[in-house]
mmCIF file of C-alpha atoms in Angstrom:
data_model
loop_
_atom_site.group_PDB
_atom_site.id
_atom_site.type_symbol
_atom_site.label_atom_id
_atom_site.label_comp_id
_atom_site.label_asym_id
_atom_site.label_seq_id
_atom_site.Cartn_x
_atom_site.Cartn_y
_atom_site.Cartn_z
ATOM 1 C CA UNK C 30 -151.252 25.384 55.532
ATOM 2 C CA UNK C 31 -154.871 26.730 54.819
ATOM 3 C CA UNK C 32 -155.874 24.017 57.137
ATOM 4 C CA UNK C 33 -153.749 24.874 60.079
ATOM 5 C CA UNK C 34 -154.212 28.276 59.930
ATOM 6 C CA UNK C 35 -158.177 27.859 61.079
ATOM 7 C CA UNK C 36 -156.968 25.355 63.830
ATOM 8 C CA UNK C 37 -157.561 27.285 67.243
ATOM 9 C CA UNK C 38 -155.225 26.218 69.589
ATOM 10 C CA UNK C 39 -157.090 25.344 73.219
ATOM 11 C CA UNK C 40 -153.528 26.033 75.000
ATOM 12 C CA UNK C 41 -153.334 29.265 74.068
ATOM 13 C CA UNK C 42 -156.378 29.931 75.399
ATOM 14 C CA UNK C 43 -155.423 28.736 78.558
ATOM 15 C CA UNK C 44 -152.655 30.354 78.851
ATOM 16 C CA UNK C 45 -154.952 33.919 78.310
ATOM 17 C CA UNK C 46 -155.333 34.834 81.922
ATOM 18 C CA UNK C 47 -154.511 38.529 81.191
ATOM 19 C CA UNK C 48 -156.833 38.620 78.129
ATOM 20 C CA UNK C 49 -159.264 36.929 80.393
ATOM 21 C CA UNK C 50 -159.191 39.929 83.003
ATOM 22 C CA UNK C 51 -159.396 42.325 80.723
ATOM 23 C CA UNK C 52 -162.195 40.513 78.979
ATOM 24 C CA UNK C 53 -164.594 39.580 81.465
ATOM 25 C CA UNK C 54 -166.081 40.745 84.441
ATOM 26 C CA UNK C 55 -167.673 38.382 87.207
ATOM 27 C CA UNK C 56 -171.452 38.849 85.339
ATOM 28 C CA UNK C 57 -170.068 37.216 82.556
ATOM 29 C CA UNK C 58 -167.889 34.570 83.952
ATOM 30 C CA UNK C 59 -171.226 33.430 86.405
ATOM 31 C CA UNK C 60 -172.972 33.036 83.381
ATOM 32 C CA UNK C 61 -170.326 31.024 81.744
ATOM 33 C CA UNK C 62 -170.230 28.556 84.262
ATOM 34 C CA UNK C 63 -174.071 28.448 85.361
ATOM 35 C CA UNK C 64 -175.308 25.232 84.028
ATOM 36 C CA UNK C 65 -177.784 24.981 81.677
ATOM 37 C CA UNK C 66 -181.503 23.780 82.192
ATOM 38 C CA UNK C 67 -181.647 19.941 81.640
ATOM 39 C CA UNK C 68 -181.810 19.248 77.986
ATOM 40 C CA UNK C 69 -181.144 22.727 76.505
ATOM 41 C CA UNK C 70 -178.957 22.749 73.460
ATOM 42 C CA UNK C 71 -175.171 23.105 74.690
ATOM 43 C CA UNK C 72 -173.524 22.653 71.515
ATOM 44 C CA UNK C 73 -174.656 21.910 67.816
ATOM 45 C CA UNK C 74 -173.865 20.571 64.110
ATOM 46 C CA UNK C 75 -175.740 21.796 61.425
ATOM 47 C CA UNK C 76 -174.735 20.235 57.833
ATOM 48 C CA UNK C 77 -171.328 20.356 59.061
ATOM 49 C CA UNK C 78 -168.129 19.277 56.567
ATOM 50 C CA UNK C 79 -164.924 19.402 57.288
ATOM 51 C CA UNK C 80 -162.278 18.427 54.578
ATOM 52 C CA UNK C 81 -158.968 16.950 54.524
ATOM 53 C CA UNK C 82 -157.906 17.767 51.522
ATOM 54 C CA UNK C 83 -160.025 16.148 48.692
ATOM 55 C CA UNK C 84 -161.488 13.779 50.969
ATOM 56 C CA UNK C 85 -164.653 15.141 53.746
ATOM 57 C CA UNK C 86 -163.983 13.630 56.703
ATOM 58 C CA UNK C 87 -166.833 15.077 57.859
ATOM 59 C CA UNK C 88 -169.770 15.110 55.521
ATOM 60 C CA UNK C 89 -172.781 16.864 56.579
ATOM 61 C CA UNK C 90 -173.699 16.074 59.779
ATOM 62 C CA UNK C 91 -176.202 17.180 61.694
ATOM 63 C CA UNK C 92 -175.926 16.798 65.730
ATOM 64 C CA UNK C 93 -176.951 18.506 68.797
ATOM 65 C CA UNK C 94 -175.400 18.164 72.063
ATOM 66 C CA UNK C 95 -178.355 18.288 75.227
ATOM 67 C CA UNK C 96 -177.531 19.729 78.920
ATOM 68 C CA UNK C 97 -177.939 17.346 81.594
ATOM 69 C CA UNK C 98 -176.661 14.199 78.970
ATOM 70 C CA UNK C 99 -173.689 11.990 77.892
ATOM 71 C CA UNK C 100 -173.343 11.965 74.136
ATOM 72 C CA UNK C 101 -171.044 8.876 73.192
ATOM 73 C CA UNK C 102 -169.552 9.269 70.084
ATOM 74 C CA UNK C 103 -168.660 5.394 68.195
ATOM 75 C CA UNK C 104 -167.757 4.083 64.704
ATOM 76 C CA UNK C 105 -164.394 2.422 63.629
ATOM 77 C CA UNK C 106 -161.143 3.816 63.310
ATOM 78 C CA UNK C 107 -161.413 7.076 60.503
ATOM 79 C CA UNK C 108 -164.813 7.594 60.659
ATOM 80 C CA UNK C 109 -164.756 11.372 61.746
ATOM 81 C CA UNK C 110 -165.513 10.784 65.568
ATOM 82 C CA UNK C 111 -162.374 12.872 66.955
ATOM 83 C CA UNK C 112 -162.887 15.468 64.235
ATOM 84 C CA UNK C 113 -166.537 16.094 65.249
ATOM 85 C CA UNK C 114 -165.515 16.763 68.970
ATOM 86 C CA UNK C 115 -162.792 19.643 67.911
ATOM 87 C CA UNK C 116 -165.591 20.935 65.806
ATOM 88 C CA UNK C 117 -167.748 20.922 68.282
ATOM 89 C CA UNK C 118 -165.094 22.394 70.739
ATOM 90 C CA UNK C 119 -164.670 25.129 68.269
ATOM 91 C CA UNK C 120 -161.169 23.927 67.113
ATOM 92 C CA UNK C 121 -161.571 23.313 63.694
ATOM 93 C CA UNK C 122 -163.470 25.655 61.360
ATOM 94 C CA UNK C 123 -166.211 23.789 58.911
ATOM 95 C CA UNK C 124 -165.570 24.125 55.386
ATOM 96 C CA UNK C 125 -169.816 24.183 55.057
ATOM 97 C CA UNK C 126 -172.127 24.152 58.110
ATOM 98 C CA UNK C 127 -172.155 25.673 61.654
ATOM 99 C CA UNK C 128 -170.697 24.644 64.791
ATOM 100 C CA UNK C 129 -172.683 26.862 67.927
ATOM 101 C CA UNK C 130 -171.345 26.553 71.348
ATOM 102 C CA UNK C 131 -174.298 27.821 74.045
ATOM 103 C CA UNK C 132 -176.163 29.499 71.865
ATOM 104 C CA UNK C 133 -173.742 31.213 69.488
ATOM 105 C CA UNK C 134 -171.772 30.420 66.486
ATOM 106 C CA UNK C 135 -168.648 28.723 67.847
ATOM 107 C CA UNK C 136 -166.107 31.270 65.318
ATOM 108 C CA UNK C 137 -168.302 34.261 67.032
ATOM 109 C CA UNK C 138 -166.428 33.446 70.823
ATOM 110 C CA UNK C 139 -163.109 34.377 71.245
ATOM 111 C CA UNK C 140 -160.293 31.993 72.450
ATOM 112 C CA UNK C 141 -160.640 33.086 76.095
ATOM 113 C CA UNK C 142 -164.641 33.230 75.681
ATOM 114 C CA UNK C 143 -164.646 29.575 74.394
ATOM 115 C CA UNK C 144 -162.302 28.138 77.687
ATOM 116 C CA UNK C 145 -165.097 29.447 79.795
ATOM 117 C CA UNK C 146 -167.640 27.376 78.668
ATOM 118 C CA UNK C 147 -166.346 23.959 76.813
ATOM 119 C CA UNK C 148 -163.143 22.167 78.458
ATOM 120 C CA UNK C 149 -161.622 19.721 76.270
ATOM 121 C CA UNK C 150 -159.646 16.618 76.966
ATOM 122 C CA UNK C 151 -157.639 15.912 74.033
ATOM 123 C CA UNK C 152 -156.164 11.805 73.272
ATOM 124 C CA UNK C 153 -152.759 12.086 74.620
ATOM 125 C CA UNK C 154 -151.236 14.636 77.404
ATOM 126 C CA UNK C 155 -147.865 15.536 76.651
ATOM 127 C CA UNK C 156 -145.933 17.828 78.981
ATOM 128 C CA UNK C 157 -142.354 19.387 78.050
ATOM 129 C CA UNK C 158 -141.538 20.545 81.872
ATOM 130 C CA UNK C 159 -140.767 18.638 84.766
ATOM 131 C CA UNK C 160 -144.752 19.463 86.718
ATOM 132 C CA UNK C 161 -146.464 18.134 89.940
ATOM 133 C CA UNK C 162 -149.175 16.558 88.965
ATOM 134 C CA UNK C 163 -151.396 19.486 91.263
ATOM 135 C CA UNK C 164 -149.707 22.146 89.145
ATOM 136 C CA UNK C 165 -151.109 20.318 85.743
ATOM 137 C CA UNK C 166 -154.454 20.072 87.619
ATOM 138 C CA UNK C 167 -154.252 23.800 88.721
ATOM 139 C CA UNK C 168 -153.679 24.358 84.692
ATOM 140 C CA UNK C 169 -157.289 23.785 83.800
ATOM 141 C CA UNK C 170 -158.544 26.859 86.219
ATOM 142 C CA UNK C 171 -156.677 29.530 84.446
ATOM 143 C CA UNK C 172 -159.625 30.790 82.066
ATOM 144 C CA UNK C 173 -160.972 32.243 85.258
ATOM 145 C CA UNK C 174 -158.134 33.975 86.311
ATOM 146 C CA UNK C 175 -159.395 37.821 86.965
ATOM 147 C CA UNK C 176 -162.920 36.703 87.436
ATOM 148 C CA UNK C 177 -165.034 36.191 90.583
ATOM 149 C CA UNK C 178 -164.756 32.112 89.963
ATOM 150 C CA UNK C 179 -160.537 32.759 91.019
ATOM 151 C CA UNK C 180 -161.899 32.227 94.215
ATOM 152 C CA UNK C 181 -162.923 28.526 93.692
ATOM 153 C CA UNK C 182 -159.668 27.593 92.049
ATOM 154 C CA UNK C 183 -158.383 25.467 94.987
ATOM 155 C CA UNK C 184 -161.772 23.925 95.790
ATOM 156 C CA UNK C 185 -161.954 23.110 92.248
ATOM 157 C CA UNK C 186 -158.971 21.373 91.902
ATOM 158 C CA UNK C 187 -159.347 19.626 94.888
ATOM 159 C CA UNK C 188 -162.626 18.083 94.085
ATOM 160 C CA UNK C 189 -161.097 17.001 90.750
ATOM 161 C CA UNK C 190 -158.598 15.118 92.046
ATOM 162 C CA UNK C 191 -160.718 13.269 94.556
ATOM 163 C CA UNK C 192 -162.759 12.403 91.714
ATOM 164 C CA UNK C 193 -160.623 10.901 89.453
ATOM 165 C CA UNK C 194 -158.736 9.860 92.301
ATOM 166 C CA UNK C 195 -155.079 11.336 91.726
ATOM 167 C CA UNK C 196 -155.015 12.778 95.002
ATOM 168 C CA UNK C 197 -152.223 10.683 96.324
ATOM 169 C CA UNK C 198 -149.539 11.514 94.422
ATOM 170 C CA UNK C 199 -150.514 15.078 93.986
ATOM 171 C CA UNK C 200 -146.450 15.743 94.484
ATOM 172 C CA UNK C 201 -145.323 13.382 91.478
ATOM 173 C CA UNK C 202 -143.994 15.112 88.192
ATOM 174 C CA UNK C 203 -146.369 14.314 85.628
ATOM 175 C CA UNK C 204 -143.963 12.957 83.378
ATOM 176 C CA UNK C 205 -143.091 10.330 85.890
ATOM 177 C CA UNK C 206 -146.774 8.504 85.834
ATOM 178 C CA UNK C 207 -147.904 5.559 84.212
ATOM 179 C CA UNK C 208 -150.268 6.132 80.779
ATOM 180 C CA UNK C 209 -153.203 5.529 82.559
ATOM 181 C CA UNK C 210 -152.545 7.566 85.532
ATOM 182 C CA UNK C 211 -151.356 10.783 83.081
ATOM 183 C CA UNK C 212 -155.097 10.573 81.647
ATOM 184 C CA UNK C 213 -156.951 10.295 84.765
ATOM 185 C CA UNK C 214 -154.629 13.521 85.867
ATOM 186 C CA UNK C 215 -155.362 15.230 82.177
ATOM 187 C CA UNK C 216 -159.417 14.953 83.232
ATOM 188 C CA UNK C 217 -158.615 16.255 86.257
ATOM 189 C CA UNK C 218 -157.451 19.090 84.703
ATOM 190 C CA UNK C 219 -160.700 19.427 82.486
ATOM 191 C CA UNK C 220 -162.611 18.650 85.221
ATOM 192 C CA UNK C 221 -161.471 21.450 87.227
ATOM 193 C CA UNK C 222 -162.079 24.092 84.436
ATOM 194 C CA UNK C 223 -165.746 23.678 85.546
ATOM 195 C CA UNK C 224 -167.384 24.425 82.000
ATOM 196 C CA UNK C 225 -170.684 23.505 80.939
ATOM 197 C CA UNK C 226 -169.742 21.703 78.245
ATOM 198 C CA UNK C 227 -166.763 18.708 77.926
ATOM 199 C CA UNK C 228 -165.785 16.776 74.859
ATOM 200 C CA UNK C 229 -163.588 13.956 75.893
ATOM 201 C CA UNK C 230 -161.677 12.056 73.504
ATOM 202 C CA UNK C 231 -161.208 8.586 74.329
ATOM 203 C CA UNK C 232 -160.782 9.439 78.227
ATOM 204 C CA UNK C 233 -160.932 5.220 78.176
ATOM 205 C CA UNK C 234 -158.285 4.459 75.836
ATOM 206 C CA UNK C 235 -155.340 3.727 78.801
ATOM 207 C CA UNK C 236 -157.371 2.764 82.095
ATOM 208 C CA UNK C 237 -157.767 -0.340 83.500
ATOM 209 C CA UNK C 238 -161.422 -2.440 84.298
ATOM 210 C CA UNK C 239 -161.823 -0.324 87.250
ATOM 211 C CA UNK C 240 -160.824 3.236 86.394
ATOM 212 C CA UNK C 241 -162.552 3.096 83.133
ATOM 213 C CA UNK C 242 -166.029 2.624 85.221
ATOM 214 C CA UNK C 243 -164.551 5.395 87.674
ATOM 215 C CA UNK C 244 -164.484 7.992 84.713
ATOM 216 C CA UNK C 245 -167.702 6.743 82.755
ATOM 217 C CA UNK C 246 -169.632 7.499 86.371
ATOM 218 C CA UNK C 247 -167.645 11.158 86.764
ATOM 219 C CA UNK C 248 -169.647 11.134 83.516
ATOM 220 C CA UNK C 249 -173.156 10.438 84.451
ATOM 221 C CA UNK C 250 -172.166 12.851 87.346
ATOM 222 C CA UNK C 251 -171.342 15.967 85.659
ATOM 223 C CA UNK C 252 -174.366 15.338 83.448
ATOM 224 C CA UNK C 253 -176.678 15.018 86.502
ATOM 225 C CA UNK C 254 -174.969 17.728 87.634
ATOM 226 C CA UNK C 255 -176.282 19.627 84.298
ATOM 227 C CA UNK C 256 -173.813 19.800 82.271
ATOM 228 C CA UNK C 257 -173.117 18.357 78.810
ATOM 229 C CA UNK C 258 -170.852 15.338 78.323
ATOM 230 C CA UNK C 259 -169.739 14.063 74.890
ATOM 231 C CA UNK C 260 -167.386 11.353 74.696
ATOM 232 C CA UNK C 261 -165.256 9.275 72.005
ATOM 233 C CA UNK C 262 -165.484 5.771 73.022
ATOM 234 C CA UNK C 263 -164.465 2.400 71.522
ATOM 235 C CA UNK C 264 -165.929 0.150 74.182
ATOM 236 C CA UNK C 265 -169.790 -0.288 73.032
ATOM 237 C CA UNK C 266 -170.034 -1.753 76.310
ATOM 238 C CA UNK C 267 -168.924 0.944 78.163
ATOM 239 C CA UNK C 268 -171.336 2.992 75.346
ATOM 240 C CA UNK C 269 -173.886 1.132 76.418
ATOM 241 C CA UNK C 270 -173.800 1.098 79.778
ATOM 242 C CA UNK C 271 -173.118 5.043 80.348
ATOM 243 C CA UNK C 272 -174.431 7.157 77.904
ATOM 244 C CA UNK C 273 -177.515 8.506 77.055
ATOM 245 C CA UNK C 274 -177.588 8.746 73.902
ATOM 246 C CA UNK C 275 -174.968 7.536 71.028
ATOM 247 C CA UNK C 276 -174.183 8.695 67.933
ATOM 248 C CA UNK C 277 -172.145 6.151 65.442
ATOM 249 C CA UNK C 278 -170.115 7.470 62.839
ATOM 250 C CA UNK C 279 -169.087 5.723 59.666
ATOM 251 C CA UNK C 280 -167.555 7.525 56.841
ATOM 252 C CA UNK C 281 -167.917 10.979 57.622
ATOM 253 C CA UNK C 282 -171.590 10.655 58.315
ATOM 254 C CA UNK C 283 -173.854 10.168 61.398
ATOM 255 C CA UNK C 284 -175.318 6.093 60.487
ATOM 256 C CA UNK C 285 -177.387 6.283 63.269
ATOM 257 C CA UNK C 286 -178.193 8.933 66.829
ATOM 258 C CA UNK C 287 -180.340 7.574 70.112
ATOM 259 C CA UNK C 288 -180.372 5.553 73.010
ATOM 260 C CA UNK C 289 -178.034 3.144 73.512
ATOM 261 C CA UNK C 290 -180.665 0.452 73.416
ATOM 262 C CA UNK C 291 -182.536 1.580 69.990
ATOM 263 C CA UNK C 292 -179.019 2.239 67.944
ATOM 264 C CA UNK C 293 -176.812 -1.040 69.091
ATOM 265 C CA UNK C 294 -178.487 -3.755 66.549
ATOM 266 C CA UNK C 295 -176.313 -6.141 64.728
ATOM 267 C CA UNK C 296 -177.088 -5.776 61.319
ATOM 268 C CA UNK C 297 -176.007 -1.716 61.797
ATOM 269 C CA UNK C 298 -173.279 -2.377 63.903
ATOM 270 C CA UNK C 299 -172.214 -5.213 61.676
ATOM 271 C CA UNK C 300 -172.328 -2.642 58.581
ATOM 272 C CA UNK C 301 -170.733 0.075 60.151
ATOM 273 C CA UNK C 302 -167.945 -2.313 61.436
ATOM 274 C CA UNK C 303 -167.264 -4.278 58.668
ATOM 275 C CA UNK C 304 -167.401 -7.022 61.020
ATOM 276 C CA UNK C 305 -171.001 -9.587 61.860
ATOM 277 C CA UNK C 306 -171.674 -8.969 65.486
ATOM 278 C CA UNK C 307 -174.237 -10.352 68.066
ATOM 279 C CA UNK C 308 -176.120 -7.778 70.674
ATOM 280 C CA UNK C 309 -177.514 -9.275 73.640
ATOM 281 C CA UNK C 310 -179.416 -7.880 76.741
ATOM 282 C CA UNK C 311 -177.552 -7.827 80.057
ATOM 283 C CA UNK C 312 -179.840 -10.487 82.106
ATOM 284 C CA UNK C 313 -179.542 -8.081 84.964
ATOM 285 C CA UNK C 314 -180.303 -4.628 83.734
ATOM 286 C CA UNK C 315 -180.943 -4.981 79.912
ATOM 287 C CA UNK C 316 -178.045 -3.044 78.950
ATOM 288 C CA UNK C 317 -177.022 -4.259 75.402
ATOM 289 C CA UNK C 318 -173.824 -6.569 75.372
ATOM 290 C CA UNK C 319 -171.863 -6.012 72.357
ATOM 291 C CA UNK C 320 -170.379 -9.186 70.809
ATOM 292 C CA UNK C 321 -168.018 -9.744 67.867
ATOM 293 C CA UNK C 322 -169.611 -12.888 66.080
ATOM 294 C CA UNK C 323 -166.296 -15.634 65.910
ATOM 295 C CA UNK C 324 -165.782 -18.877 64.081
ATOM 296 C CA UNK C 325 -166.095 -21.849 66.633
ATOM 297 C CA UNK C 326 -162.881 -23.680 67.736
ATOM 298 C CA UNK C 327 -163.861 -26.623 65.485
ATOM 299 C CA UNK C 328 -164.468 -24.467 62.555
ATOM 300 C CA UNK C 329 -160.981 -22.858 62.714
#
C-alpha cells in the first residue's frame, strides 16, 4: 500500500485541464514545450533505488538522459528497464536517489507541470469507452488546455497521425483495432502531447517488420528535432540500428551505457543474457548484428 500510494498516476494528469488553466499561463507553457539545446540534460538518475519489497529492483543507478538523443534502454526480462522509465517519468518515487526532469527534482513538479514536459507511452493501451481513434489521439493535447499551445491542438494531432500513419481510420473505435495498430494510435497520442521529453516502453513489442522501422525513425526524428527519446527495446537490432546511445540493464544495475557500437560485445551481452551470443558488423553500414550463438543441425 506504501508503494502505491507514491505511484503518480499520468491519467490524472491528463485529465487536469482545469488545474492546467489555472496553473499556467502561456510564458510557462512556451517554455515547457521549447526544446532544449542539443545535448542538455532532459532527465536524470542519480544513485537511484527503487524497491519492491525486500528485493531493489533498481539498485543505484546512475543515468542521464541528453536533448537531441535516443536512449535505448535493453537487458532481459526483470532487469529494471520499465521501472527506470516511470522513474524517470516521475511515476514512481525512489526509495534513495533523485529522479530530475528539466532541471528540477521530478517530486518538485506537480502532476499537470510534469504532462507539459515528459509524455509517456506506457506497454499496453487499454480503453473502457467505445472512442474514435482521433478522439484517443486528441487525448494526449489536454495538458495544454488553457494555454497559448490550445491553439496547435488540431495541427498537432494531425501531424501525429500522419506520422505514425493512423490517419486512415481516424473514424474507427479504438477498441476495434488490431494490437499493433492500438500502439501505433497510443504514440500518436504521446506524440501529439509535444513534450520535450518521451519515455516509450516497448513502442516495438506488437508491430510488424515495417512499422517497427516506421516508429524507430519517428524516433531519430523527434530527437533531431531536439527532443529527448528514451526507449525500452528488446530487439538489439533495432537498438543498434536507432539509438544513440544504450544503456543495458541486468539486475537492477546499469552493466554497461554508450554507443551502440562500443556496448554490444558478446562476452557482455552473453553475461547479461545468460545466453553465448555472436555480434557482427552489418557489411553495409557497420551497424552491429546481434546473434544468439545455436548448436548446429548435426549437433542437435
Amino acid at each position: 500500500m506504501r508503494r502505491a500510494g507514491r505511484v503518480r498516476s499520468a491519467r490524472d494528469a491528463n485529465g487536469a485541464n482545469g488545474a492546467l488553466a489555472r496553473l499556467f499561463g502561456g510564458r510557462a507553457a512556451a517554455a515547457a514545450s521549447a526544446p532544449q539545446a542539443p545535448g542538455g540534460t532532459a532527465a536524470e538518475a542519480r544513485a537511484l533505488t527503487v524497491r519492491l519489497g525486500a528485493r531493489a529492483v533498481l539498485d543505484g543507478v546512475d543515468l542521464t538522459v541528453a536533448a537531441g538523443e535516443v536512449l535505448a534502454l535493453v537487458g532481459p526480462n526483470g532487469a529494471g528497464k520499465s521501472t527506470l522509465l516511470a522513474a524517470l517519468a516521475g511515476d514512481i518515487a525512489p526509495d534513495a536517489g533523485e529522479v530530475t526532469v528539466a532541471g528540477r527534482p521530478a517530486h518538485a513538479w506537480s502532476a499537470p507541470e510534469l504532462a507539459l514536459r515528459r509524455a509517456v507511452l506506457p506497454q499496453a493501451a487499454a480503453l473502457s469507452f467505445p472512442f474514435r481513434v482521433a478522439d484517443v489521439v486528441r487525448m494526449g493535447r489536454a495538458p495544454w488546455h488553457g494555454t497559448a499551445h490550445e491553439d496547435e491542438d488540431e495541427a498537432a494531432v494531425a501531424e501525429a497521425m500522419a506520422a505514425t500513419e493512423v490517419a486512415a481510420f481516424a473514424d474507427r473505435p479504438f477498441a476495434a483495432l488490431s494490437g499493433g495498430e492500438r500502439a501505433r494510435v497510443a504514440l500518436a497520442r504521446v506524440l501529439a502531447q509535444r513534450t520535450g521529453l518521451l519515455l516509450l516502453d516497448e513502442p516495438t513489442a506488437a508491430l510488424d517488420l515495417r512499422h517497427q522501422e516506421l516508429v524507430l525513425r519517428v524516433c531519430r526524428a523527434r530527437a533531431a528535432a531536439g527532443r529527448a527519446v528514451v526507449v525500452v527495446l528488446h530487439d538489439l537490432g533495432l537498438a543498434a540500428a536507432h539509438a544513440d546511445r544504450t544503456a543495458v540493464l541486468h539486475r537492477g544495475r546499469i552493466a554497461a551505457a554508450g554507443p551502440p557500437g562500443q556496448v554490444f560485445v558478446p562476452a557482455l551481452l552473453g553475461r547479461v543474457y545468460d545466453h553465448p551470443v555472436e555480434v557482427l558488423p552489418h557489411p553495409e553500414t557497420g551497424v552491429p548484428l546481434v546473434f544468439p550463438r545455436r548448436p548446429g543441425k548435426s549437433s542437435q
